[in-house]
PDB file of C-alpha atoms in Angstrom:
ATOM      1  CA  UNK X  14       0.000   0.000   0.000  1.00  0.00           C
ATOM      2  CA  UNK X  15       2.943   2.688   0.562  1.00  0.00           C
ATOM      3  CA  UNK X  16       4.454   1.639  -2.628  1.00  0.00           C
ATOM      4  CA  UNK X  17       1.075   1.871  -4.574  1.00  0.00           C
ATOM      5  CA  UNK X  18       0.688   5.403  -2.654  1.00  0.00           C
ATOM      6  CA  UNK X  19       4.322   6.631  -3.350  1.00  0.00           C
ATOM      7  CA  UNK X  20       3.560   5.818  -7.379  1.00  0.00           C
ATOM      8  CA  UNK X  21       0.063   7.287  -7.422  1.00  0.00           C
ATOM      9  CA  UNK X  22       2.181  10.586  -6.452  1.00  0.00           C
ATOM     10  CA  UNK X  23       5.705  10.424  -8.129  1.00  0.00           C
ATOM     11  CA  UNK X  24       6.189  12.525 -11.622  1.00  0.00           C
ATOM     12  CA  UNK X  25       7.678   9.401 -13.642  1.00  0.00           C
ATOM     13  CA  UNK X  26       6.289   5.775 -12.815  1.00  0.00           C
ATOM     14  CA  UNK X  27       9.756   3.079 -12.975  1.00  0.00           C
ATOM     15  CA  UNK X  28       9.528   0.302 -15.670  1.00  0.00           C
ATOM     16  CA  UNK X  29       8.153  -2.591 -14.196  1.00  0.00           C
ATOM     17  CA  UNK X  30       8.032  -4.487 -18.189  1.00  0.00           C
ATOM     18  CA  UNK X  31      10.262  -7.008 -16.851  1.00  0.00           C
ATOM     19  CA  UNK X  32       8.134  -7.506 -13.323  1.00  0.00           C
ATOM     20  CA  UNK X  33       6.170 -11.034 -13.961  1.00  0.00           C
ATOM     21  CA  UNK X  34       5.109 -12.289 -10.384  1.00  0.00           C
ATOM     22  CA  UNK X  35       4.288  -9.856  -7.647  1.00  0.00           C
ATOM     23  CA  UNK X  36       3.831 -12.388  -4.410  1.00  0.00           C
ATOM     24  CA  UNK X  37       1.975 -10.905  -1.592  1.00  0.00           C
ATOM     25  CA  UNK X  38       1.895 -12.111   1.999  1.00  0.00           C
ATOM     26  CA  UNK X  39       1.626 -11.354   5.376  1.00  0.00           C
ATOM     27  CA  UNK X  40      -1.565  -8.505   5.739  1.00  0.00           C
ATOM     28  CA  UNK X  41      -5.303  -9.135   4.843  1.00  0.00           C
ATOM     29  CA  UNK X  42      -5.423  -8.394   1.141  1.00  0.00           C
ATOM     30  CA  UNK X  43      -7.984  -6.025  -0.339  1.00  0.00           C
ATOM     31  CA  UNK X  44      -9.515  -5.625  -3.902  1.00  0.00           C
ATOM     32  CA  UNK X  45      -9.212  -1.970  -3.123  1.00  0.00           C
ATOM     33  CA  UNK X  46      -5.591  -2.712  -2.834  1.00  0.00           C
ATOM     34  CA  UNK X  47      -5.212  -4.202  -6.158  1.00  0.00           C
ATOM     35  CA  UNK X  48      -7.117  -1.665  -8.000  1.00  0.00           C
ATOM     36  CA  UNK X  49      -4.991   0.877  -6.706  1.00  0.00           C
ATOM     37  CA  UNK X  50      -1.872  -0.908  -7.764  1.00  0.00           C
ATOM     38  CA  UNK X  51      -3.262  -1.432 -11.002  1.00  0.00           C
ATOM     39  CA  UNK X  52      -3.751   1.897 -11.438  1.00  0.00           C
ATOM     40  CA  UNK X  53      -0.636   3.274 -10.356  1.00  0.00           C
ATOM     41  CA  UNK X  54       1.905   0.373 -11.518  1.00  0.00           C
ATOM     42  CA  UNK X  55      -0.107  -1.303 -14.448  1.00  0.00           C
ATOM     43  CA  UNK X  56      -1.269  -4.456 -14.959  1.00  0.00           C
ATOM     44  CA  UNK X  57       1.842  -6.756 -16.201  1.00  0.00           C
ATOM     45  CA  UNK X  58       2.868  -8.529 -13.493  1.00  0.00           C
ATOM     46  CA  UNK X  59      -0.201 -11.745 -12.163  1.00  0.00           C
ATOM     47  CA  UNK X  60      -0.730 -11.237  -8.676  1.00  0.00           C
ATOM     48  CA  UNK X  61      -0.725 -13.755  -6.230  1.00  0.00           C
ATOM     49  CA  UNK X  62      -1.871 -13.648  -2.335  1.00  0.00           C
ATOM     50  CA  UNK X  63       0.365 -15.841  -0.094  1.00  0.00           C
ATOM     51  CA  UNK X  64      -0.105 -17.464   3.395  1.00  0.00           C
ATOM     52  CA  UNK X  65       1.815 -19.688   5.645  1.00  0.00           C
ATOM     53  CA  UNK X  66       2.902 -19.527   9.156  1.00  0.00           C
ATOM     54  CA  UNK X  67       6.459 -19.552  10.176  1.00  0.00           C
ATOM     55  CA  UNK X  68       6.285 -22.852  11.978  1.00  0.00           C
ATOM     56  CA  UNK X  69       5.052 -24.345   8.585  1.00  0.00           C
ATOM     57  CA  UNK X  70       8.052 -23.726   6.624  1.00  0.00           C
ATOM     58  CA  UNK X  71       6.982 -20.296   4.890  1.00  0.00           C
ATOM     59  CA  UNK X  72       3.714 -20.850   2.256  1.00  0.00           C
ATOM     60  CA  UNK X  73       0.926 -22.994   2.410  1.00  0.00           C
ATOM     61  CA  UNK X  74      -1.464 -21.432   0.407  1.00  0.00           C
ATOM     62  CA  UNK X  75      -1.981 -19.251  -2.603  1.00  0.00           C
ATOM     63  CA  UNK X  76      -4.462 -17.236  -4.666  1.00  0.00           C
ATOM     64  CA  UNK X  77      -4.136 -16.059  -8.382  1.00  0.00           C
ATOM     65  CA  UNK X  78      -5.823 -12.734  -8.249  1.00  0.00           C
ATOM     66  CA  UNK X  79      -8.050 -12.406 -11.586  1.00  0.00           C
ATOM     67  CA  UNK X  80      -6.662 -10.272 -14.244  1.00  0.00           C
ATOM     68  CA  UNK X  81      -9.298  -7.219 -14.837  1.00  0.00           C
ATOM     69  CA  UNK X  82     -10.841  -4.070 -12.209  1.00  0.00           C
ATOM     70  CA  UNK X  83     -14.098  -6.027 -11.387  1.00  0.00           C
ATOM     71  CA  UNK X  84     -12.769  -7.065  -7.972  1.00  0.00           C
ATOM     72  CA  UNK X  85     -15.147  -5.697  -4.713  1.00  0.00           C
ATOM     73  CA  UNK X  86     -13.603  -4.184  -2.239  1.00  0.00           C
ATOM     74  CA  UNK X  87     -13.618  -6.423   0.125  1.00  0.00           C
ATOM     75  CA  UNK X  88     -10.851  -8.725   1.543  1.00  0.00           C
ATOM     76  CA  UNK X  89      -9.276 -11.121  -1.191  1.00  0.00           C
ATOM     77  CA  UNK X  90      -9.399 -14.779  -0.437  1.00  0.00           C
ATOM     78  CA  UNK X  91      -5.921 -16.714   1.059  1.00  0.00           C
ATOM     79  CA  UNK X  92      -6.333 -19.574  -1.921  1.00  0.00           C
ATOM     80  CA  UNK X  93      -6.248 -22.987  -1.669  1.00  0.00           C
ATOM     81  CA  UNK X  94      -3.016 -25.275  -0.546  1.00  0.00           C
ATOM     82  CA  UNK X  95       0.128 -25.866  -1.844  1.00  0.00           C
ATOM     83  CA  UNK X  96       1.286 -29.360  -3.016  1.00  0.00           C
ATOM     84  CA  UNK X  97       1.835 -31.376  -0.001  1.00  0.00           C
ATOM     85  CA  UNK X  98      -0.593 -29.385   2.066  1.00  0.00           C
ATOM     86  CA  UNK X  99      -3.793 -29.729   3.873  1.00  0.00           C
ATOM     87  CA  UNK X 100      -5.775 -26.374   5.330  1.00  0.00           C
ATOM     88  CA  UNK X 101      -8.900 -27.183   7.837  1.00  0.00           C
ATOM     89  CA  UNK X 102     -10.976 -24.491   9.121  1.00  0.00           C
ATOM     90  CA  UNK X 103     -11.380 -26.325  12.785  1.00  0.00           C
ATOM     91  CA  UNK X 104     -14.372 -25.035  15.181  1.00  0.00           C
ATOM     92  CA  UNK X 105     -15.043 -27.094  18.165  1.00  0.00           C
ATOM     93  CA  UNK X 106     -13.257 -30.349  17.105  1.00  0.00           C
ATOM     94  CA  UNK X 107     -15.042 -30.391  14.129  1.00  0.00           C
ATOM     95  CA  UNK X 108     -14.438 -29.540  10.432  1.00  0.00           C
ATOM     96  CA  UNK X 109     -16.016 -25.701   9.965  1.00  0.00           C
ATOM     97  CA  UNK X 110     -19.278 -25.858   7.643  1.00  0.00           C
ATOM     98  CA  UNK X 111     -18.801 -23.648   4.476  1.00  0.00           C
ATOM     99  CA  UNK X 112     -19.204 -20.045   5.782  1.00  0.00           C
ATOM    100  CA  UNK X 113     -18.551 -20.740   9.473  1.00  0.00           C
ATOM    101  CA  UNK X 114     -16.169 -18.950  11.076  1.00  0.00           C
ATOM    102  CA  UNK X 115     -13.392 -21.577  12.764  1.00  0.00           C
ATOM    103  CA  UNK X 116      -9.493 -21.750  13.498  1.00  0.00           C
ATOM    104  CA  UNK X 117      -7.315 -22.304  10.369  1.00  0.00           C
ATOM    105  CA  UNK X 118      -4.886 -25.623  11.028  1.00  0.00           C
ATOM    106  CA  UNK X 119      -2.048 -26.653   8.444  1.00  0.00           C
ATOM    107  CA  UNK X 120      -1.181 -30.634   8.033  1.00  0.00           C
ATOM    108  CA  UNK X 121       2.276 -30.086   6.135  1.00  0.00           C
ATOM    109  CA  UNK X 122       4.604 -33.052   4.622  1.00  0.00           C
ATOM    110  CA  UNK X 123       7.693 -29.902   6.130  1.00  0.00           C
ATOM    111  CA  UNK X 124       6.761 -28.543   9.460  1.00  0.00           C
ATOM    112  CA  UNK X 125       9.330 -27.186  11.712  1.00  0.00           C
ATOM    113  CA  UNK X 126      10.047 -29.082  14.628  1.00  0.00           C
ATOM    114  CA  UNK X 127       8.759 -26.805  16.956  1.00  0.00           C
ATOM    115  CA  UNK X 128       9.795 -23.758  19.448  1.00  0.00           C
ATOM    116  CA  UNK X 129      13.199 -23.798  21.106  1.00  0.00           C
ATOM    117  CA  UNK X 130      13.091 -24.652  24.309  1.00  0.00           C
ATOM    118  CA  UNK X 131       9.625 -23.882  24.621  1.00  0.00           C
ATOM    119  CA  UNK X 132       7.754 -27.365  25.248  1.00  0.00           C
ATOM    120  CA  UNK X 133       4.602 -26.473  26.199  1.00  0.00           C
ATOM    121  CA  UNK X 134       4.517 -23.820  23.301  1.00  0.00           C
ATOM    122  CA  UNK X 135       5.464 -26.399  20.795  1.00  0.00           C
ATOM    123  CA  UNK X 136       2.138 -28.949  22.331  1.00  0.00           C
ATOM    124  CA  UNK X 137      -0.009 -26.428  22.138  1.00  0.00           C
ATOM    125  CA  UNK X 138       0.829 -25.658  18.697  1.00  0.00           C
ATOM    126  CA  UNK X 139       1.680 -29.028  17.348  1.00  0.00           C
ATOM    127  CA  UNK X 140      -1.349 -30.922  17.904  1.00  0.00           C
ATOM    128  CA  UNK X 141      -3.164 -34.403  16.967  1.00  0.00           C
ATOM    129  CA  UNK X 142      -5.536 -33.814  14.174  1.00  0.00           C
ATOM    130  CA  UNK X 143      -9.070 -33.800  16.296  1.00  0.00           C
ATOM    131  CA  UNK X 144     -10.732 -34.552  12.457  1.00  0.00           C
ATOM    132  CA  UNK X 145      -7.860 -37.339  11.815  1.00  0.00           C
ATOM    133  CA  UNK X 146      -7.901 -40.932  13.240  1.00  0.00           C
ATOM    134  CA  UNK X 147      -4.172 -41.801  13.715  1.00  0.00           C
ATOM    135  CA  UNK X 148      -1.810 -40.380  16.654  1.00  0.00           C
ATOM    136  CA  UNK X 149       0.854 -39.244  14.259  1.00  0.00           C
ATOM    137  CA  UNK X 150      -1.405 -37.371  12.278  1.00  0.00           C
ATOM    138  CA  UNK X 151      -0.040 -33.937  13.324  1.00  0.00           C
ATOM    139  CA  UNK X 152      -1.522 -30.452  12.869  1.00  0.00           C
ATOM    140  CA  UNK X 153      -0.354 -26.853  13.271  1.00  0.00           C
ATOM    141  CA  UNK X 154      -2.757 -24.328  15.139  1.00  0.00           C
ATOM    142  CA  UNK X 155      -2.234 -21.470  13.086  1.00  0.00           C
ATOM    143  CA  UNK X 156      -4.609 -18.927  15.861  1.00  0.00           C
ATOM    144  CA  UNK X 157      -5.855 -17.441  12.649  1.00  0.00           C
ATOM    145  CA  UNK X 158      -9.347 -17.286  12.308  1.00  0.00           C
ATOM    146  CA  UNK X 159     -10.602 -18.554   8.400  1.00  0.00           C
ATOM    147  CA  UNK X 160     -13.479 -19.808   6.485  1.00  0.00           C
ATOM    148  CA  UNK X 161     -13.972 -21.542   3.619  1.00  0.00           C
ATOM    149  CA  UNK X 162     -15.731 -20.325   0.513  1.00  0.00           C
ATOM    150  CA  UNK X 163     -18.186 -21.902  -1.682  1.00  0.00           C
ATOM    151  CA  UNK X 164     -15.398 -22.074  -4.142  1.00  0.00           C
ATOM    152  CA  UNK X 165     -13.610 -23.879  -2.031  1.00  0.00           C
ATOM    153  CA  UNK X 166     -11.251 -21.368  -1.668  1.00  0.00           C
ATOM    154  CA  UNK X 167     -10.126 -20.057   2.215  1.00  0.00           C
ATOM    155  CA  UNK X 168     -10.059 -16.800   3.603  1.00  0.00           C
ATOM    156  CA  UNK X 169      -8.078 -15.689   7.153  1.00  0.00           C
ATOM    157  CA  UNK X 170      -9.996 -13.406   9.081  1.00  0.00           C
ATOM    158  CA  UNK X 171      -7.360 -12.151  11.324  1.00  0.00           C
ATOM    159  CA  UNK X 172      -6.263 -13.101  14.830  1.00  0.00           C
ATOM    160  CA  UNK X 173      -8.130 -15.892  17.699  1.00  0.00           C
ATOM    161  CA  UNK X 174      -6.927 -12.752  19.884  1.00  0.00           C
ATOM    162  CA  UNK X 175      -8.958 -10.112  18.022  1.00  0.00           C
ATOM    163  CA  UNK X 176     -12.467 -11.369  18.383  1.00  0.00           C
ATOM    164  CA  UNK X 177     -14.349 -10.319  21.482  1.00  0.00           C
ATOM    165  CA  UNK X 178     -17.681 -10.437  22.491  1.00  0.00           C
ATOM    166  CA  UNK X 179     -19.708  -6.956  22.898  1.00  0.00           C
ATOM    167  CA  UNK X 180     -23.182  -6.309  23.809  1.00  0.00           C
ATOM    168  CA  UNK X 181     -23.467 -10.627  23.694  1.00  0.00           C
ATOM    169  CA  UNK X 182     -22.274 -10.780  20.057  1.00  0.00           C
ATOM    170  CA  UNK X 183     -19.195 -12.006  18.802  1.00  0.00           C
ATOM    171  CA  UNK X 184     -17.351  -9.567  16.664  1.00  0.00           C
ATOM    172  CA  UNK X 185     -14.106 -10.149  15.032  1.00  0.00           C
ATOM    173  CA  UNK X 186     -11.603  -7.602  14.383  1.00  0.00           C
ATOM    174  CA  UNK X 187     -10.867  -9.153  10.625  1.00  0.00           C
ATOM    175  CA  UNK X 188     -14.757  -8.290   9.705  1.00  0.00           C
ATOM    176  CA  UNK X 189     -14.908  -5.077  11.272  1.00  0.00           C
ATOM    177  CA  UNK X 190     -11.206  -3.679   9.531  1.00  0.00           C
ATOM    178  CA  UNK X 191     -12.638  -5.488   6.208  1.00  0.00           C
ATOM    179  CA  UNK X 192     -15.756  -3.152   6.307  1.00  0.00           C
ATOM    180  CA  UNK X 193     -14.126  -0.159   7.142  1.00  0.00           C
ATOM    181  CA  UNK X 194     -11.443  -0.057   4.590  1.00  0.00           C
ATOM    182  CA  UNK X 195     -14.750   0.010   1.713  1.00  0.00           C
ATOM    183  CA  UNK X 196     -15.781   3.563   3.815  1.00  0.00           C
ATOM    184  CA  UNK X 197     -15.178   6.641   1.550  1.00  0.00           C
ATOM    185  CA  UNK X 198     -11.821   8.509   2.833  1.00  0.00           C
ATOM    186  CA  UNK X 199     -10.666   5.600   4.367  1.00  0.00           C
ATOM    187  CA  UNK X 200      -7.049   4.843   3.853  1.00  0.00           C
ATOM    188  CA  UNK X 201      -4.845   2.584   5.603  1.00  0.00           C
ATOM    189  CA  UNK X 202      -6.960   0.801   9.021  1.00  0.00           C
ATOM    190  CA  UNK X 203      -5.701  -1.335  11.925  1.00  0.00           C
ATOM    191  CA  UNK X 204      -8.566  -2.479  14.419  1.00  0.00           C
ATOM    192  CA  UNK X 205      -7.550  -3.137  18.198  1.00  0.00           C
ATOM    193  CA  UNK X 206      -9.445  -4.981  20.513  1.00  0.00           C
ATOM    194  CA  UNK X 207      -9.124  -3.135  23.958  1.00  0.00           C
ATOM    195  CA  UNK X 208      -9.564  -5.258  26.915  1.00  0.00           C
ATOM    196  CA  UNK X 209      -7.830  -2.872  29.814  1.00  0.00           C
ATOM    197  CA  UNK X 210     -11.812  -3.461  31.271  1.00  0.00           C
ATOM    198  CA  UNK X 211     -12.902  -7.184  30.623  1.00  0.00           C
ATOM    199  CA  UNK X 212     -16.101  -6.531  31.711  1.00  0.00           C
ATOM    200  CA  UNK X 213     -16.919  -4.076  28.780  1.00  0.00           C
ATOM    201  CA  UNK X 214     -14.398  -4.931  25.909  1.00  0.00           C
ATOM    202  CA  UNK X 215     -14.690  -2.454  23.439  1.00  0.00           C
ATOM    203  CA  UNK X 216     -13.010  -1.896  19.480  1.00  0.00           C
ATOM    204  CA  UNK X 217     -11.219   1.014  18.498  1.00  0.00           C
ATOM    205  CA  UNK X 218     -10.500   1.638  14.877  1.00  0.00           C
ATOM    206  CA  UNK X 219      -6.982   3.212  13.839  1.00  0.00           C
ATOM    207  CA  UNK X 220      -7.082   4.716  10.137  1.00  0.00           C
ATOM    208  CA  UNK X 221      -5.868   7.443   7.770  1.00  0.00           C
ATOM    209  CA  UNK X 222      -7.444   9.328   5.201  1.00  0.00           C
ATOM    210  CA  UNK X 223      -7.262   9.780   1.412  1.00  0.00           C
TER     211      UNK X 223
END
């Protein structure tokens, strides 16, 4: 987003002819964001939205953002997995119905082998797969919230850490940052769940203007 902002301003754009793969990872993804980029950088390079924890040996997932401007604004969808990969949306024990809201988990052929002298870290983490039926069956616990799509496809909602429960309903941060990046004059957005009063929880939205 700061490059796509510092090319929407600058008096020459560079030549990015030779640019062929653009892989993006790390931040909830926007169509706004892609637009933007279009706009300012061109369209000659496919896009592709990346995820995959650390302890999962770097990506386990990806998304080939469709060529064209006819994307919503909304957040863009993590993909589906890489060869040798399995992604569950987990809620409960239980494989997440399409739509339903549950914690992403990553069987990989090349996890890591866990946290340095961290134990109970590493078993929380590294867990038995509650949908599998055989003890080495081994999953990683992302904490990312995720759904699947109709498609198929999965998208990460954010943090386990960032949804809270106001007024008795559960709101997650991903959903609320998601809506207001589409609000007119909204530029960049970070949404923080503050809890200094766990009794009354409340959300308080960062953000610039364009």
């Amino acid at each position: 987003r700061l490059i796509t902002e510092a090319l929407a301003t600058a008096d020459r754009a560079p030549d990015f002819s030779a640019l062929e793969n653009i892989l993006l990872a790390g931040e909830p993804l926007f169509g706004r964001d892609v637009r933007a980029w279009r706009q300012a950088a061109g369209d000659c390079a496919r896009l592709y939205n990346i995820y995959g924890p650390s302890e999962t040996t770097l990506a386990k997932l990806f998304h080939r953002i469709p060529d064209g401007d006819n994307l919503d604004d909304g957040m863009l969808p993590i993909g589906q997995p890489l060869p040798d990969t399995t992604a569950m949306v987990i809620k409960n024990d239980r494989l997440a119905a399409v739509g339903e809201i549950g914690e992403i988990c990553i069987r990989t052929a090349f996890p890591s082998l866990g946290y340095v002298n961290d134990v109970p870290a590493t078993r929380a983490a590294f867990v038995r797969n509650p949908v599998g039926d055989r003890d080495n069956d081994i999953v990683y616990r992302t904490g990312d919230l995720g759904r699947s799509r109709p498609d198929g496809t999965l998208e990460c909602l954010g943090r386990l850490d960032n949804q809270v429960k106001i007024a008795g309903n559960r709101v997650e941060g991903g959903d609320i940052e998601a809506a207001a990046r589409t609000a007119t004059g909204v530029g960049q957005c970070a949404i923080v769940i503050d809890r200094s009063n766990p009794m009354e929880p409340f959300v308080i939205c960062y953000f610039t203007t364009t």
